[in-house]
PDB file of C-alpha atoms in Angstrom:
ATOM      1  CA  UNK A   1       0.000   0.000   0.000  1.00 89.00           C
ATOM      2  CA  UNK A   2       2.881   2.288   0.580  1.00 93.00           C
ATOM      3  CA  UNK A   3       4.001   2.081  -2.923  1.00 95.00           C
ATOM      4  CA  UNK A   4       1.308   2.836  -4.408  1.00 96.00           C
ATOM      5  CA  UNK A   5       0.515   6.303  -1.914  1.00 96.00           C
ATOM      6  CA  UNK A   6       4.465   7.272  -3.073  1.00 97.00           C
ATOM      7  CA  UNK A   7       3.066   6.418  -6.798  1.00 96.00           C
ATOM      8  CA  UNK A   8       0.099   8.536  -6.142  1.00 97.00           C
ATOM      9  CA  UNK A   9       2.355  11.200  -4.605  1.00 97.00           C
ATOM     10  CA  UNK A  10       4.913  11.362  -7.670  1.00 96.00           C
ATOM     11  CA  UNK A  11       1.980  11.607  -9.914  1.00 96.00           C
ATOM     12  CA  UNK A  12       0.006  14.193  -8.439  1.00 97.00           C
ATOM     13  CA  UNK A  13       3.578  15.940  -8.355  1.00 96.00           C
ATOM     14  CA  UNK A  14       3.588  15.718 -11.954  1.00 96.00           C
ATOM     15  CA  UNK A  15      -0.155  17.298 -11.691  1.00 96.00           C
ATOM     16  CA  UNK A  16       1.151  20.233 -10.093  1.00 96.00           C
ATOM     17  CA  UNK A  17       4.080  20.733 -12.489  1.00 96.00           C
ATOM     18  CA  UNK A  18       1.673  20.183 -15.271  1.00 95.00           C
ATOM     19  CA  UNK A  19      -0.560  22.795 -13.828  1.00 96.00           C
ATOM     20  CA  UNK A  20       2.300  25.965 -14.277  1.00 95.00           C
ATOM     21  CA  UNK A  21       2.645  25.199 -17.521  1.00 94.00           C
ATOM     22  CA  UNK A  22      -1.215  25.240 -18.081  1.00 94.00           C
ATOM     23  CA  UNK A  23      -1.336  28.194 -15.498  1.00 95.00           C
ATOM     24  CA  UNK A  24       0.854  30.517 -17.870  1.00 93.00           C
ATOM     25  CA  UNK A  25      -0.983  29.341 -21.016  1.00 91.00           C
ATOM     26  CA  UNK A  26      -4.685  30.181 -19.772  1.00 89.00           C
ATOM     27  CA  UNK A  27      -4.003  32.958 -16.583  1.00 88.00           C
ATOM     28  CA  UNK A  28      -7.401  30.975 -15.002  1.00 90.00           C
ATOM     29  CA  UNK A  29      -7.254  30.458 -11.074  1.00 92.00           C
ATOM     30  CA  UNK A  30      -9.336  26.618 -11.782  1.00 92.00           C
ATOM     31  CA  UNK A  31      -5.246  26.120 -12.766  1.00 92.00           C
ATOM     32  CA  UNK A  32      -3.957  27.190  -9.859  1.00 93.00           C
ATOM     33  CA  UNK A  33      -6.034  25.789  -7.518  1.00 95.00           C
ATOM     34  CA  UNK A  34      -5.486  22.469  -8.672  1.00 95.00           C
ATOM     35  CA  UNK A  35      -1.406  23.507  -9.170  1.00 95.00           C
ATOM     36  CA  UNK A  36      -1.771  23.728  -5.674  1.00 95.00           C
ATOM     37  CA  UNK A  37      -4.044  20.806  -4.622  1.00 96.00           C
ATOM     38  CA  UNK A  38      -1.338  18.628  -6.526  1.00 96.00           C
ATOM     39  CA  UNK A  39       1.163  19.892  -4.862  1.00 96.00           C
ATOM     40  CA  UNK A  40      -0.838  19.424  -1.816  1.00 95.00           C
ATOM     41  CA  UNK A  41      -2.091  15.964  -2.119  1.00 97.00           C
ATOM     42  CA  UNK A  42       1.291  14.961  -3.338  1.00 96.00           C
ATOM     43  CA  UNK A  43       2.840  15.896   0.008  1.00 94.00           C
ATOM     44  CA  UNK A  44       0.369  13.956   1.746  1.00 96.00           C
ATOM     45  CA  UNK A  45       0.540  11.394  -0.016  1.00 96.00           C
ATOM     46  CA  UNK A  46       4.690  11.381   0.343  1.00 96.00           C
ATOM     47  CA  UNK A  47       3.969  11.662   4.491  1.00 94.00           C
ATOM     48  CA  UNK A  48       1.735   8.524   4.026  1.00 95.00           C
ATOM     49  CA  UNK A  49       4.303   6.725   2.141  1.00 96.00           C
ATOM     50  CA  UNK A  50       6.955   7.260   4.363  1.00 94.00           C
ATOM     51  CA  UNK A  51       5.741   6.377   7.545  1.00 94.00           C
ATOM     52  CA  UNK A  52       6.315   2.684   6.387  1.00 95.00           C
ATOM     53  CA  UNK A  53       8.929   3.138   3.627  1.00 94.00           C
ATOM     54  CA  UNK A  54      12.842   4.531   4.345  1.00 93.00           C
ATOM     55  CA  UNK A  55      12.531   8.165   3.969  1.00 90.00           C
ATOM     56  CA  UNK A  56      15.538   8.174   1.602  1.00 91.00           C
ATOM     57  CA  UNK A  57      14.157   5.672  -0.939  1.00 94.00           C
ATOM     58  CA  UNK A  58      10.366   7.201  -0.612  1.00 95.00           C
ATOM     59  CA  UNK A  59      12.018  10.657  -1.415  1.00 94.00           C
ATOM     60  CA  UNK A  60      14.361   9.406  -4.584  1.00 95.00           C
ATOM     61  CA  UNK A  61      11.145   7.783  -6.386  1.00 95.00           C
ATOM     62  CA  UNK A  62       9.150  10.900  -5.395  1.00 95.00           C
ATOM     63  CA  UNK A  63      11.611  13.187  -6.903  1.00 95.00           C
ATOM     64  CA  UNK A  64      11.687  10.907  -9.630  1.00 95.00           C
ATOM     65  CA  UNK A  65       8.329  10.393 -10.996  1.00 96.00           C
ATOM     66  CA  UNK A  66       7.197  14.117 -10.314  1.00 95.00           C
ATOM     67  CA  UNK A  67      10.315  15.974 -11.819  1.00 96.00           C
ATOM     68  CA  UNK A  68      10.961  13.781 -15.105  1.00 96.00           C
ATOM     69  CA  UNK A  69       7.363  13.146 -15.581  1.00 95.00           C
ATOM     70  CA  UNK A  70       6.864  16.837 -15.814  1.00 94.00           C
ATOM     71  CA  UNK A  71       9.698  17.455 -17.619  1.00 95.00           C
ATOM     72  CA  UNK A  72       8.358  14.784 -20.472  1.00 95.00           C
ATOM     73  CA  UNK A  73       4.613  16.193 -20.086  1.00 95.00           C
ATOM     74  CA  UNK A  74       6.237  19.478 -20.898  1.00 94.00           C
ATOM     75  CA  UNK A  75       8.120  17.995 -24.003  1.00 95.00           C
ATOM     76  CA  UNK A  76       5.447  16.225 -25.018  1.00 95.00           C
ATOM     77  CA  UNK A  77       2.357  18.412 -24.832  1.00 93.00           C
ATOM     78  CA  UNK A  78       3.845  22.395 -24.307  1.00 92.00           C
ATOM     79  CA  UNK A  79       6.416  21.996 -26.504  1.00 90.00           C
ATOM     80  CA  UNK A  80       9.524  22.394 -24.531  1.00 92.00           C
ATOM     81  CA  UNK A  81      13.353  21.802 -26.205  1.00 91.00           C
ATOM     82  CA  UNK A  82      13.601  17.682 -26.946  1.00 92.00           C
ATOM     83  CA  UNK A  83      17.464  18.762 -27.495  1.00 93.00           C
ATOM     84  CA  UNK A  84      19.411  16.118 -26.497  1.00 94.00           C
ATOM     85  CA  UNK A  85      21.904  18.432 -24.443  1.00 95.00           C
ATOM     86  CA  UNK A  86      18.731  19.619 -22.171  1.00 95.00           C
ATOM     87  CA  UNK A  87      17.681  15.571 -21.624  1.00 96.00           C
ATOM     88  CA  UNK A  88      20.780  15.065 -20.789  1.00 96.00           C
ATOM     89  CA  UNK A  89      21.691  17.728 -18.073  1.00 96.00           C
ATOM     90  CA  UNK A  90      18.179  17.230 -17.135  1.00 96.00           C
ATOM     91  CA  UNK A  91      18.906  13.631 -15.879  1.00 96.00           C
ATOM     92  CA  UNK A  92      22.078  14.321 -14.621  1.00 97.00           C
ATOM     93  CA  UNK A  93      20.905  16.914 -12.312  1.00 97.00           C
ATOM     94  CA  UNK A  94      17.809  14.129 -11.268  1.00 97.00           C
ATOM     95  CA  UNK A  95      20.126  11.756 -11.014  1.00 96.00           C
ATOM     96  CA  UNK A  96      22.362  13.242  -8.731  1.00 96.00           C
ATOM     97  CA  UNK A  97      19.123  14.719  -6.797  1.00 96.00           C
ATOM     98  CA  UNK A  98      17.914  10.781  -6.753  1.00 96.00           C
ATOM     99  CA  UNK A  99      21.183   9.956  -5.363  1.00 96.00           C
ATOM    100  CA  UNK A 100      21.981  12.143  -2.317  1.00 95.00           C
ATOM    101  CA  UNK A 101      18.256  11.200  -1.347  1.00 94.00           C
ATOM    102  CA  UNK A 102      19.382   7.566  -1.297  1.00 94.00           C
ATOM    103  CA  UNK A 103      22.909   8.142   0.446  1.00 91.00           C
ATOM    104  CA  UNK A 104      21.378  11.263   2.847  1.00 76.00           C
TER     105      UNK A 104
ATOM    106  CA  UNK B   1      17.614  35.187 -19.069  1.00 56.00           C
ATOM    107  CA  UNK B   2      19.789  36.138 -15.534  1.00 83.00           C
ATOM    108  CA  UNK B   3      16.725  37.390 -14.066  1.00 89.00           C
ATOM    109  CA  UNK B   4      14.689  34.562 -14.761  1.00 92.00           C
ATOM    110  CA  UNK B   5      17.296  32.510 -13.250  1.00 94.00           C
ATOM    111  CA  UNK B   6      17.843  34.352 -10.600  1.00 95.00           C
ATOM    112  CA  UNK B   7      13.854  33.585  -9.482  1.00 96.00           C
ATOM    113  CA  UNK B   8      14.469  29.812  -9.578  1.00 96.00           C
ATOM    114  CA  UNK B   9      17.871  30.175  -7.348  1.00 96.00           C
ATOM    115  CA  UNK B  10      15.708  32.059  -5.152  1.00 96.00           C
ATOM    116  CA  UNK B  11      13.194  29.708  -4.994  1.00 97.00           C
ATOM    117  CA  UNK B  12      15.659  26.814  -3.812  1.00 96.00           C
ATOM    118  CA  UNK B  13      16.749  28.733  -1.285  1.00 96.00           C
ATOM    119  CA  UNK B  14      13.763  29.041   0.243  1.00 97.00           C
ATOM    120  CA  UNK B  15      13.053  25.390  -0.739  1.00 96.00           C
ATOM    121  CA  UNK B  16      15.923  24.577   1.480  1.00 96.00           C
ATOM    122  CA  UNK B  17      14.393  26.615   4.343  1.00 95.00           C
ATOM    123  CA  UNK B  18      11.229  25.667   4.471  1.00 95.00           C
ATOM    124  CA  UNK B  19      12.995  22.104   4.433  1.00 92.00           C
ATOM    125  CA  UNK B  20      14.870  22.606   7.696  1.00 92.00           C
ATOM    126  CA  UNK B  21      11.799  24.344   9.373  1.00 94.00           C
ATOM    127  CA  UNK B  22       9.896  21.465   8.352  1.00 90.00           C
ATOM    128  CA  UNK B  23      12.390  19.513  10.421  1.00 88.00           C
ATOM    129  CA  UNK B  24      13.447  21.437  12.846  1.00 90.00           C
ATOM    130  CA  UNK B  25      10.466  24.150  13.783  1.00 90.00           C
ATOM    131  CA  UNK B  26       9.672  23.696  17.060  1.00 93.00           C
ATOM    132  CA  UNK B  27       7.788  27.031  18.245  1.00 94.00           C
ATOM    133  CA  UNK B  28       4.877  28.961  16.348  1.00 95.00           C
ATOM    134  CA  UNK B  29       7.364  32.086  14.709  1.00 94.00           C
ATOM    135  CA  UNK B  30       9.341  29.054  13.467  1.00 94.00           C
ATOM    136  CA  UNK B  31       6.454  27.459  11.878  1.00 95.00           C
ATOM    137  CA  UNK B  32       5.142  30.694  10.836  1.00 96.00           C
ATOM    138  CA  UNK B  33       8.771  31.516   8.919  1.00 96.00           C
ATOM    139  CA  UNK B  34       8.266  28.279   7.563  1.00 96.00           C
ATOM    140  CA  UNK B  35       4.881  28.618   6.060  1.00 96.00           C
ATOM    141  CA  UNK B  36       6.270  32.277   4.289  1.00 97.00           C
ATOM    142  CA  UNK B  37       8.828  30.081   3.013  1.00 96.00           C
ATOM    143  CA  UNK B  38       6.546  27.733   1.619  1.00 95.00           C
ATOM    144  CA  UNK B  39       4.393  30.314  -0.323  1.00 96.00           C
ATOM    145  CA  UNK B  40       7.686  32.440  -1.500  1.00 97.00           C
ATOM    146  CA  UNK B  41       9.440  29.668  -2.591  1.00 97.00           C
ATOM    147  CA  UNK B  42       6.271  28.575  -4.753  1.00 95.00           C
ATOM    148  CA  UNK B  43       5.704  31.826  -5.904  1.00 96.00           C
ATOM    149  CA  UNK B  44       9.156  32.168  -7.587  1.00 97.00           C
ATOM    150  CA  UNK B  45       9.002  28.838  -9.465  1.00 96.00           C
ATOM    151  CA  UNK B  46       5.341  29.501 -10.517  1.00 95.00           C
ATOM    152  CA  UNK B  47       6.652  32.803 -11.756  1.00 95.00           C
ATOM    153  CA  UNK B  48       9.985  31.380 -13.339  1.00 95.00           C
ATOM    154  CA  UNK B  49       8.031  28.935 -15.325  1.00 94.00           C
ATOM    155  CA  UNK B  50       6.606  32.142 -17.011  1.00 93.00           C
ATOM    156  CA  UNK B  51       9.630  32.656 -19.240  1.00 91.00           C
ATOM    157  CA  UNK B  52      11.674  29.328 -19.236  1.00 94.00           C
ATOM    158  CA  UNK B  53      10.306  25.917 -19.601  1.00 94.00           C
ATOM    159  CA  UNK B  54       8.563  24.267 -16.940  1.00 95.00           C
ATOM    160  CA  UNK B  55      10.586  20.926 -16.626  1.00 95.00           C
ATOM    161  CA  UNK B  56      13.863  22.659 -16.524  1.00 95.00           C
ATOM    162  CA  UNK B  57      12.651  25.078 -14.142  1.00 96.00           C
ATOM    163  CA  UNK B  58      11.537  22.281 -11.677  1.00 96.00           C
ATOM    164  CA  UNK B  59      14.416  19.581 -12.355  1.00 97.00           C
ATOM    165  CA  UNK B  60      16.560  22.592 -11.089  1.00 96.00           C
ATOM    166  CA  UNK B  61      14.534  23.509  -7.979  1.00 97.00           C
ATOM    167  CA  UNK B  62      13.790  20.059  -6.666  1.00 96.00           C
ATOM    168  CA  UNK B  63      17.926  19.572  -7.741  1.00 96.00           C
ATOM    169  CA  UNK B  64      19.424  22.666  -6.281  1.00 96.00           C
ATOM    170  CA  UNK B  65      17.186  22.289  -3.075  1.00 95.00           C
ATOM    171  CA  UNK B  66      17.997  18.940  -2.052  1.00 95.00           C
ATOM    172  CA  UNK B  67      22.024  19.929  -3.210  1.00 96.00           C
ATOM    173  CA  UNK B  68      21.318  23.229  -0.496  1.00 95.00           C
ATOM    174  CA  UNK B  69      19.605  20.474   1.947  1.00 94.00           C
ATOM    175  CA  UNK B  70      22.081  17.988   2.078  1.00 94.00           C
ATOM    176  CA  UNK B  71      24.640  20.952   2.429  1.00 93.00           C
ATOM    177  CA  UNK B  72      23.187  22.762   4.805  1.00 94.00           C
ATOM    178  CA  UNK B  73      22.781  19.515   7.207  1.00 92.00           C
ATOM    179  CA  UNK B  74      26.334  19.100   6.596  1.00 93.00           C
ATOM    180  CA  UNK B  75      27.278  22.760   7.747  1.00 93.00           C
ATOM    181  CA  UNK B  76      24.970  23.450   9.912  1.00 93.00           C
ATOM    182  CA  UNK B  77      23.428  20.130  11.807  1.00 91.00           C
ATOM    183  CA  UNK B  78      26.647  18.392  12.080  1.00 90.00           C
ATOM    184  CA  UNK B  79      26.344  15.219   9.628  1.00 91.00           C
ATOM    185  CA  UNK B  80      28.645  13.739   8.607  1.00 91.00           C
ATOM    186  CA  UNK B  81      30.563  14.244   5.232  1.00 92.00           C
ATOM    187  CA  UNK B  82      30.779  11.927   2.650  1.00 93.00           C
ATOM    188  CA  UNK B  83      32.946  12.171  -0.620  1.00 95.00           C
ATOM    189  CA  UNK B  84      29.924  10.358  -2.552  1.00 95.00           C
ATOM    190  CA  UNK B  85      27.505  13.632  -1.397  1.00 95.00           C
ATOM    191  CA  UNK B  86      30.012  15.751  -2.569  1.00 95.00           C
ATOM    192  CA  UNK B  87      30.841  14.052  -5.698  1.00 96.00           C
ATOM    193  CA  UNK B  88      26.370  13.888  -6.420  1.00 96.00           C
ATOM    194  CA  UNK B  89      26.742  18.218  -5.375  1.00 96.00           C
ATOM    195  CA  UNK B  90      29.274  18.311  -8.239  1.00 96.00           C
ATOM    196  CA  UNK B  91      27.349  16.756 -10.911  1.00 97.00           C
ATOM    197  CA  UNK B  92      24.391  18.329  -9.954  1.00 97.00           C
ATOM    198  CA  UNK B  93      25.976  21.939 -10.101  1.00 96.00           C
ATOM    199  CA  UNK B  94      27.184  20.407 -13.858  1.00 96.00           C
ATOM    200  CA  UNK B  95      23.942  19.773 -15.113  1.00 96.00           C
ATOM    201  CA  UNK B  96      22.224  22.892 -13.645  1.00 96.00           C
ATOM    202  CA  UNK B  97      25.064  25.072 -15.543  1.00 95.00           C
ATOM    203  CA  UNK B  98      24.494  22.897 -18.224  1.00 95.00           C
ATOM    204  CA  UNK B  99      20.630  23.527 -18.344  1.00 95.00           C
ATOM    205  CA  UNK B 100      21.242  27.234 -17.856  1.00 93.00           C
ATOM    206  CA  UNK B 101      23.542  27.142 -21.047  1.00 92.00           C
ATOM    207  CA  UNK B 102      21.457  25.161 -23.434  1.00 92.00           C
ATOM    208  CA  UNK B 103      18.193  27.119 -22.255  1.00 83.00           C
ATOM    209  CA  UNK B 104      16.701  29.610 -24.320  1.00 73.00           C
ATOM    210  CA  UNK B 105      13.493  31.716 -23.035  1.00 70.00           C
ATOM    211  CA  UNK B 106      10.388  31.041 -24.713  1.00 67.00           C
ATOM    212  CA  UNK B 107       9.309  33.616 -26.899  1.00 56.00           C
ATOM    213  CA  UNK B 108       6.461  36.274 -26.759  1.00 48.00           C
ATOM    214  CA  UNK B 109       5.574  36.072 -30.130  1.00 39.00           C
ATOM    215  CA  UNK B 110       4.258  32.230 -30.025  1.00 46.00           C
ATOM    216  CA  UNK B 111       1.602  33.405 -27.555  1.00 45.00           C
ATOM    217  CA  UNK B 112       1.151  36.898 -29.889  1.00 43.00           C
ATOM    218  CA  UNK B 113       0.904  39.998 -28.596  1.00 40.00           C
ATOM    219  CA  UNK B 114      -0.966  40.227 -24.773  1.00 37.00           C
TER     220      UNK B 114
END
């Protein structure tokens, strides 16, 4: 069950970065109430998770799902760079976010 | 560009104090300073995304704030150092130049004239 309420979490993380992107496009405050309710539920949802999983490892996957999820909805959908140069630096600087999580 | 950049540095720094008081608060001005943390800290990445793109702007806050964290535990709270934490602090400070270099702001004109 904890897995899935850190899935949950990294998803409605993704919601909330989703929502600034929609936010700028439209100016309408239905997108930032639910940029903030994502942001919101995904905290709770993170506090759920880790009161049975190691803070560390419930942090990295957070981090993960919500940040390069976003970053891909962004590609994908709001047409942000696909240059390979952003991807990369992009993962490096998740990557090395992911891993002083673990190690912290 | 700078000043655009300048919004998400500012909004990891107060990512990596509303961290601590998350932590650490322990009376109500504490949690208060936390809370204004919270909604400044928000405020700049909301208003960062404006001009450069979204996922950037947030692999670099959630990045530089847990870098900041990790640092300012290290400093300040007394744990202990690690080369591999430094090592992760150096990458990550690579790839957030990085990002800064190959970012470009997104233009006006797409969105026409407001």
């Amino acid at each position: 069950m904890a897995w899935i309420y850190l899935i949950l979490a990294g998803l409605f993380e993704m919601t909330g970065v989703v929502m600034i992107n929609k936010f700028h496009q439209e100016k309408n405050w239905q997108s930032l109430v639910l940029l903030l309710a994502g942001f919101t539920a995904s905290f709770l949802f993170l506090t759920l998770a880790m009161k049975t999983l190691p803070m560390g490892t419930a942090y990295a996957v957070w981090t993960g799902i919500g940040a390069s999820g976003g970053a891909l909805w962004g590609m994908i959908y709001y047409g942000e760079s696909k240059d390979w140069r952003r991807i990369f630096f992009i993962c490096l600087v998740l990557g090395a976010a992911i891993g002083l999580k673990l190690v912290g | 560009m700078n000043y655009e950049w300048l919004k998400v540095f500012l909004a990891a720094i107060f990512e990596v104090l509303w961290v601590i008081g998350l932590k650490h608060a322990d009376n109500l001005w504490a949690w208060l300073g936390t809370a204004v943390a919270i909604f400044i800290s928000f405020y700049a990445l909301i208003m960062a995304g404006k001009k450069l793109p979204v996922g950037t702007v947030y692999a670099v806050f959630v990045g530089l704030g847990t870098a900041g964290t990790v640092f300012s535990e290290i400093v300040f709270f007394g744990e202990p150092v690690k080369l591999v934490k430094l090592i992760l602090i150096l990458l990550l400070l690579i790839g957030v130049i990085g990002l800064k270099l190959v970012s470009e702001e997104k233009e006006d004109v797409q969105k026409g004239v407001e």
